Short mmCIF file of C-alpha atoms in Angstrom, two decimals:
data_model
loop_
_atom_site.label_atom_id
_atom_site.label_comp_id
_atom_site.label_asym_id
_atom_site.label_seq_id
_atom_site.Cartn_x
_atom_site.Cartn_y
_atom_site.Cartn_z
CA GLU A 224 149.80 48.32 141.80
CA THR A 225 149.15 50.90 144.51
CA GLY A 226 148.56 53.90 142.27
CA VAL A 227 151.49 55.74 143.85
CA THR A 228 154.15 56.62 141.32
CA GLN A 229 157.64 57.92 141.96
CA SER A 230 160.20 59.43 139.64
CA PRO A 231 162.89 58.93 138.74
CA THR A 232 163.44 55.24 139.51
CA HIS A 233 167.21 55.61 139.74
CA LEU A 234 169.46 58.59 140.23
CA ILE A 235 173.19 59.11 140.57
CA LYS A 236 174.53 62.30 142.14
CA THR A 237 177.83 63.47 143.54
CA ARG A 238 178.51 64.67 147.05
CA GLY A 239 177.43 68.27 147.64
CA GLN A 240 174.80 68.29 144.90
CA GLN A 241 171.07 68.79 145.37
CA VAL A 242 168.33 66.38 144.35
CA THR A 243 164.55 66.49 143.92
CA LEU A 244 162.45 63.35 144.04
CA ARG A 245 158.82 63.31 142.98
CA CYS A 246 155.75 61.39 144.04
CA SER A 247 152.24 61.23 142.69
CA SER A 248 149.77 60.07 145.31
CA GLN A 249 146.96 57.62 144.82
CA SER A 250 143.76 59.34 143.73
CA GLY A 251 141.78 60.66 146.69
CA HIS A 252 144.72 60.53 149.11
CA ASN A 253 145.53 63.78 150.90
CA THR A 254 148.42 62.62 153.07
CA VAL A 255 151.90 61.73 151.88
CA SER A 256 154.84 60.40 153.87
CA TRP A 257 158.45 59.99 152.83
CA TYR A 258 160.81 57.30 154.07
CA GLN A 259 164.50 56.57 153.62
CA GLN A 260 165.54 52.93 153.43
CA ALA A 261 169.24 52.13 153.62
CA LEU A 262 170.43 48.79 152.32
CA GLY A 263 169.45 45.95 154.67
CA GLN A 264 167.43 48.24 156.94
CA GLY A 265 163.80 49.07 157.44
CA PRO A 266 162.35 52.34 156.14
CA GLN A 267 162.92 55.38 158.35
CA PHE A 268 160.32 58.13 158.52
CA ILE A 269 161.50 61.47 157.11
CA PHE A 270 158.35 63.58 157.20
CA GLN A 271 154.65 63.67 156.40
CA TYR A 272 152.52 66.25 154.61
CA TYR A 273 148.81 66.73 155.04
CA ARG A 274 146.94 69.29 152.95
CA GLU A 275 150.21 70.96 151.90
CA GLU A 276 151.47 71.40 155.49
CA GLU A 277 154.22 69.43 157.21
CA ASN A 278 152.51 67.16 159.73
CA GLY A 279 155.37 65.50 161.54
CA ARG A 280 159.07 65.00 160.99
CA GLY A 281 161.53 62.26 161.82
CA ASN A 282 165.13 62.59 162.90
CA PHE A 283 166.47 64.09 159.67
CA PRO A 284 168.41 67.36 159.27
CA PRO A 285 166.87 70.48 157.69
CA ARG A 286 168.63 69.82 154.39
CA PHE A 287 165.82 67.30 153.85
CA SER A 288 162.78 69.32 152.88
CA GLY A 289 159.51 68.68 151.14
CA LEU A 290 156.51 70.11 149.42
CA GLN A 291 152.98 68.94 148.81
CA PHE A 292 150.97 70.52 146.02
CA PRO A 293 147.22 71.21 145.75
CA ASN A 294 146.79 68.06 143.67
CA TYR A 295 148.48 66.18 146.56
CA SER A 296 151.57 65.28 144.56
CA SER A 297 154.77 65.77 146.51
CA GLU A 298 158.49 66.45 146.30
CA LEU A 299 161.40 65.52 148.51
CA ASN A 300 164.43 67.81 148.23
CA VAL A 301 167.82 66.99 149.65
CA ASN A 302 170.56 69.63 149.66
CA ALA A 303 174.30 69.20 150.13
CA LEU A 304 174.19 65.47 149.45
CA GLU A 305 176.35 63.20 151.57
CA LEU A 306 177.52 59.67 150.83
CA ASP A 307 175.22 58.33 153.57
CA ASP A 308 172.21 59.71 151.71
CA SER A 309 172.55 56.80 149.30
CA ALA A 310 169.35 54.82 149.84
CA LEU A 311 165.95 53.87 148.50
CA TYR A 312 163.51 56.74 149.03
CA LEU A 313 159.92 55.68 149.40
CA CYS A 314 156.80 57.77 149.16
CA ALA A 315 153.54 56.57 150.69
CA SER A 316 150.08 58.06 150.51
CA SER A 317 147.04 57.52 152.66
CA GLY A 318 143.45 58.57 152.33
CA ILE A 319 140.67 60.04 154.40
CA LEU A 320 138.82 56.79 155.01
CA ALA A 321 141.77 54.66 156.13
CA LYS A 322 144.48 56.99 157.31
CA ASN A 323 146.36 54.20 159.08
CA ILE A 324 147.12 52.25 155.92
CA GLN A 325 149.85 53.62 153.70
CA TYR A 326 150.23 52.80 150.02
CA PHE A 327 153.82 52.83 148.86
CA GLY A 328 155.39 53.68 145.56
CA ALA A 329 158.19 51.57 144.10
CA GLY A 330 160.79 54.05 145.29
CA THR A 331 163.69 56.05 143.92
CA ARG A 332 167.13 54.56 144.37
CA LEU A 333 169.62 57.37 144.96
CA SER A 334 173.35 56.76 144.74
CA VAL A 335 175.68 59.49 145.97
CA LEU A 336 179.26 59.19 144.75
CA SER B 4 165.64 54.97 165.05
CA GLN B 5 164.02 51.55 164.74
CA GLN B 6 161.06 50.84 167.01
CA GLY B 7 160.33 47.28 166.06
CA GLU B 8 162.80 44.44 165.86
CA GLU B 9 161.92 41.40 163.81
CA ASP B 10 163.11 37.94 164.62
CA PRO B 11 164.55 35.98 162.92
CA GLN B 12 166.53 38.19 160.54
CA ALA B 13 166.29 35.46 157.89
CA LEU B 14 164.13 32.39 157.49
CA SER B 15 164.33 29.67 154.84
CA ILE B 16 161.56 27.08 154.50
CA GLN B 17 160.09 24.67 151.98
CA GLU B 18 156.92 25.33 150.05
CA GLY B 19 153.88 24.20 151.99
CA GLU B 20 155.46 24.81 155.40
CA ASN B 21 154.34 27.54 157.78
CA ALA B 22 156.48 30.60 158.43
CA THR B 23 156.43 32.50 161.71
CA MET B 24 158.04 35.89 162.23
CA ASN B 25 158.14 37.84 165.45
CA CYS B 26 158.32 41.54 166.19
CA SER B 27 159.11 43.35 169.42
CA TYR B 28 158.66 47.06 170.03
CA LYS B 29 159.44 49.54 172.76
CA THR B 30 156.74 52.16 173.25
CA SER B 31 152.95 52.18 173.47
CA ILE B 32 151.19 51.98 170.12
CA ASN B 33 147.85 52.71 168.44
CA ASN B 34 148.24 49.80 166.07
CA LEU B 35 150.80 47.47 164.54
CA GLN B 36 151.02 46.67 160.85
CA TRP B 37 152.86 44.14 158.74
CA TYR B 38 154.22 44.99 155.30
CA ARG B 39 155.92 42.93 152.62
CA GLN B 40 158.68 44.11 150.31
CA ASN B 41 159.91 42.31 147.22
CA SER B 42 163.55 42.83 146.23
CA GLY B 43 164.01 46.42 147.38
CA ARG B 44 160.81 47.64 145.79
CA GLY B 45 157.84 49.37 147.43
CA LEU B 46 156.14 47.97 150.49
CA VAL B 47 152.75 46.33 150.37
CA HIS B 48 150.41 46.51 153.34
CA LEU B 49 149.38 43.07 154.59
CA ILE B 50 147.43 43.45 157.80
CA LEU B 51 146.74 45.88 160.64
CA ILE B 52 145.98 44.93 164.22
CA ARG B 53 144.79 47.54 166.71
CA SER B 54 146.16 47.81 170.22
CA ASN B 55 142.90 46.45 171.70
CA GLU B 56 142.91 43.36 169.46
CA ARG B 57 144.74 40.15 170.22
CA GLU B 58 144.48 38.19 166.98
CA LYS B 59 143.53 38.85 163.39
CA HIS B 60 143.29 36.74 160.26
CA SER B 61 143.48 37.56 156.58
CA GLY B 62 143.60 34.67 154.12
CA ARG B 63 146.74 32.66 154.92
CA LEU B 64 147.96 35.31 157.37
CA ARG B 65 147.46 35.25 161.11
CA VAL B 66 148.72 38.07 163.32
CA THR B 67 148.81 38.14 167.09
CA LEU B 68 149.52 41.06 169.37
CA ASP B 69 150.54 40.99 173.02
CA THR B 70 150.70 44.55 174.30
CA SER B 71 151.87 43.44 177.76
CA LYS B 72 154.97 41.92 176.16
CA LYS B 73 155.14 44.53 173.41
CA SER B 74 155.34 41.83 170.79
CA SER B 75 153.57 40.56 167.71
CA SER B 76 153.86 37.55 165.46
CA LEU B 77 152.99 36.97 161.81
CA LEU B 78 152.16 33.45 160.69
CA ILE B 79 151.98 32.58 157.01
CA THR B 80 150.41 29.18 156.49
CA ALA B 81 151.00 26.84 153.54
CA SER B 82 153.76 29.06 152.15
CA ARG B 83 154.38 29.45 148.43
CA ALA B 84 157.48 30.42 146.47
CA ALA B 85 155.73 33.73 145.72
CA ASP B 86 155.80 34.54 149.46
CA THR B 87 159.57 35.03 149.21
CA ALA B 88 160.14 38.61 150.34
CA SER B 89 161.19 40.77 153.27
CA TYR B 90 158.54 41.24 155.94
CA PHE B 91 158.46 44.30 158.19
CA CYS B 92 156.43 45.15 161.23
CA ALA B 93 155.56 48.80 161.68
CA THR B 94 154.13 50.48 164.73
CA GLU B 95 151.99 53.57 164.67
CA SER B 96 152.00 55.72 167.76
CA SER B 97 150.98 59.20 166.63
CA ASN B 98 150.11 61.25 163.56
CA TYR B 99 149.94 58.12 161.41
CA LYS B 100 153.73 57.98 161.44
CA LEU B 101 155.02 54.44 160.97
CA THR B 102 158.17 53.18 162.67
CA PHE B 103 159.57 50.07 160.99
CA GLY B 104 161.80 47.28 162.18
CA LYS B 105 164.74 45.89 160.20
CA GLY B 106 162.68 43.10 158.69
CA THR B 107 162.77 39.35 158.24
CA LEU B 108 163.95 37.96 154.90
CA LEU B 109 161.77 34.96 154.09
CA THR B 110 162.88 32.51 151.42
CA VAL B 111 160.41 29.82 150.36
CA ASN B 112 162.09 27.07 148.37
CA PRO B 113 160.04 25.24 145.72
#
């Protein structure tokens, strides 16, 4: 157990809808990163938040947005869902002492129909 | 885009045998990490090797890094059925952002 929890575990949406995924970081971790993992692929970096500010973004369109809260929990929002957004979304947190090592949650599996 | 590419894509061995997976990457890195993923669940960090290190050990794991060839290998010795999982290399180049490869699916048969 990494101490990183994600909700919900599974979600089904239809094309065009909006979705919010949630992540609770491991205690003491002030950095959270979000990844998208398509079936049979490695995780792809979406963005990272550090102390409530975006601290780097991957090659994802603006309809992917995020928030980090003062308690370091985080949200990933995706607007105007497309079929290709179907994937496992992973949240990872890292702490002050070992910023290089990321601790992953179990993920949210999103299906867009 | 994927930075690292693991080889082979799939590997099937018997319990007790050693498993070797390779990773190649394209750009300069701060460090390279290996993660394990069981059945589409979250990833678990296994080991980190810095760009100025050549070899690192952790339990049954041995990682090598050759920055001149932009490649790394992960060796799992005396494999167990519980080692069955997908293994990913991930490179870190800036801002603690990880770039993952497509992974190697390891199956250890009892």
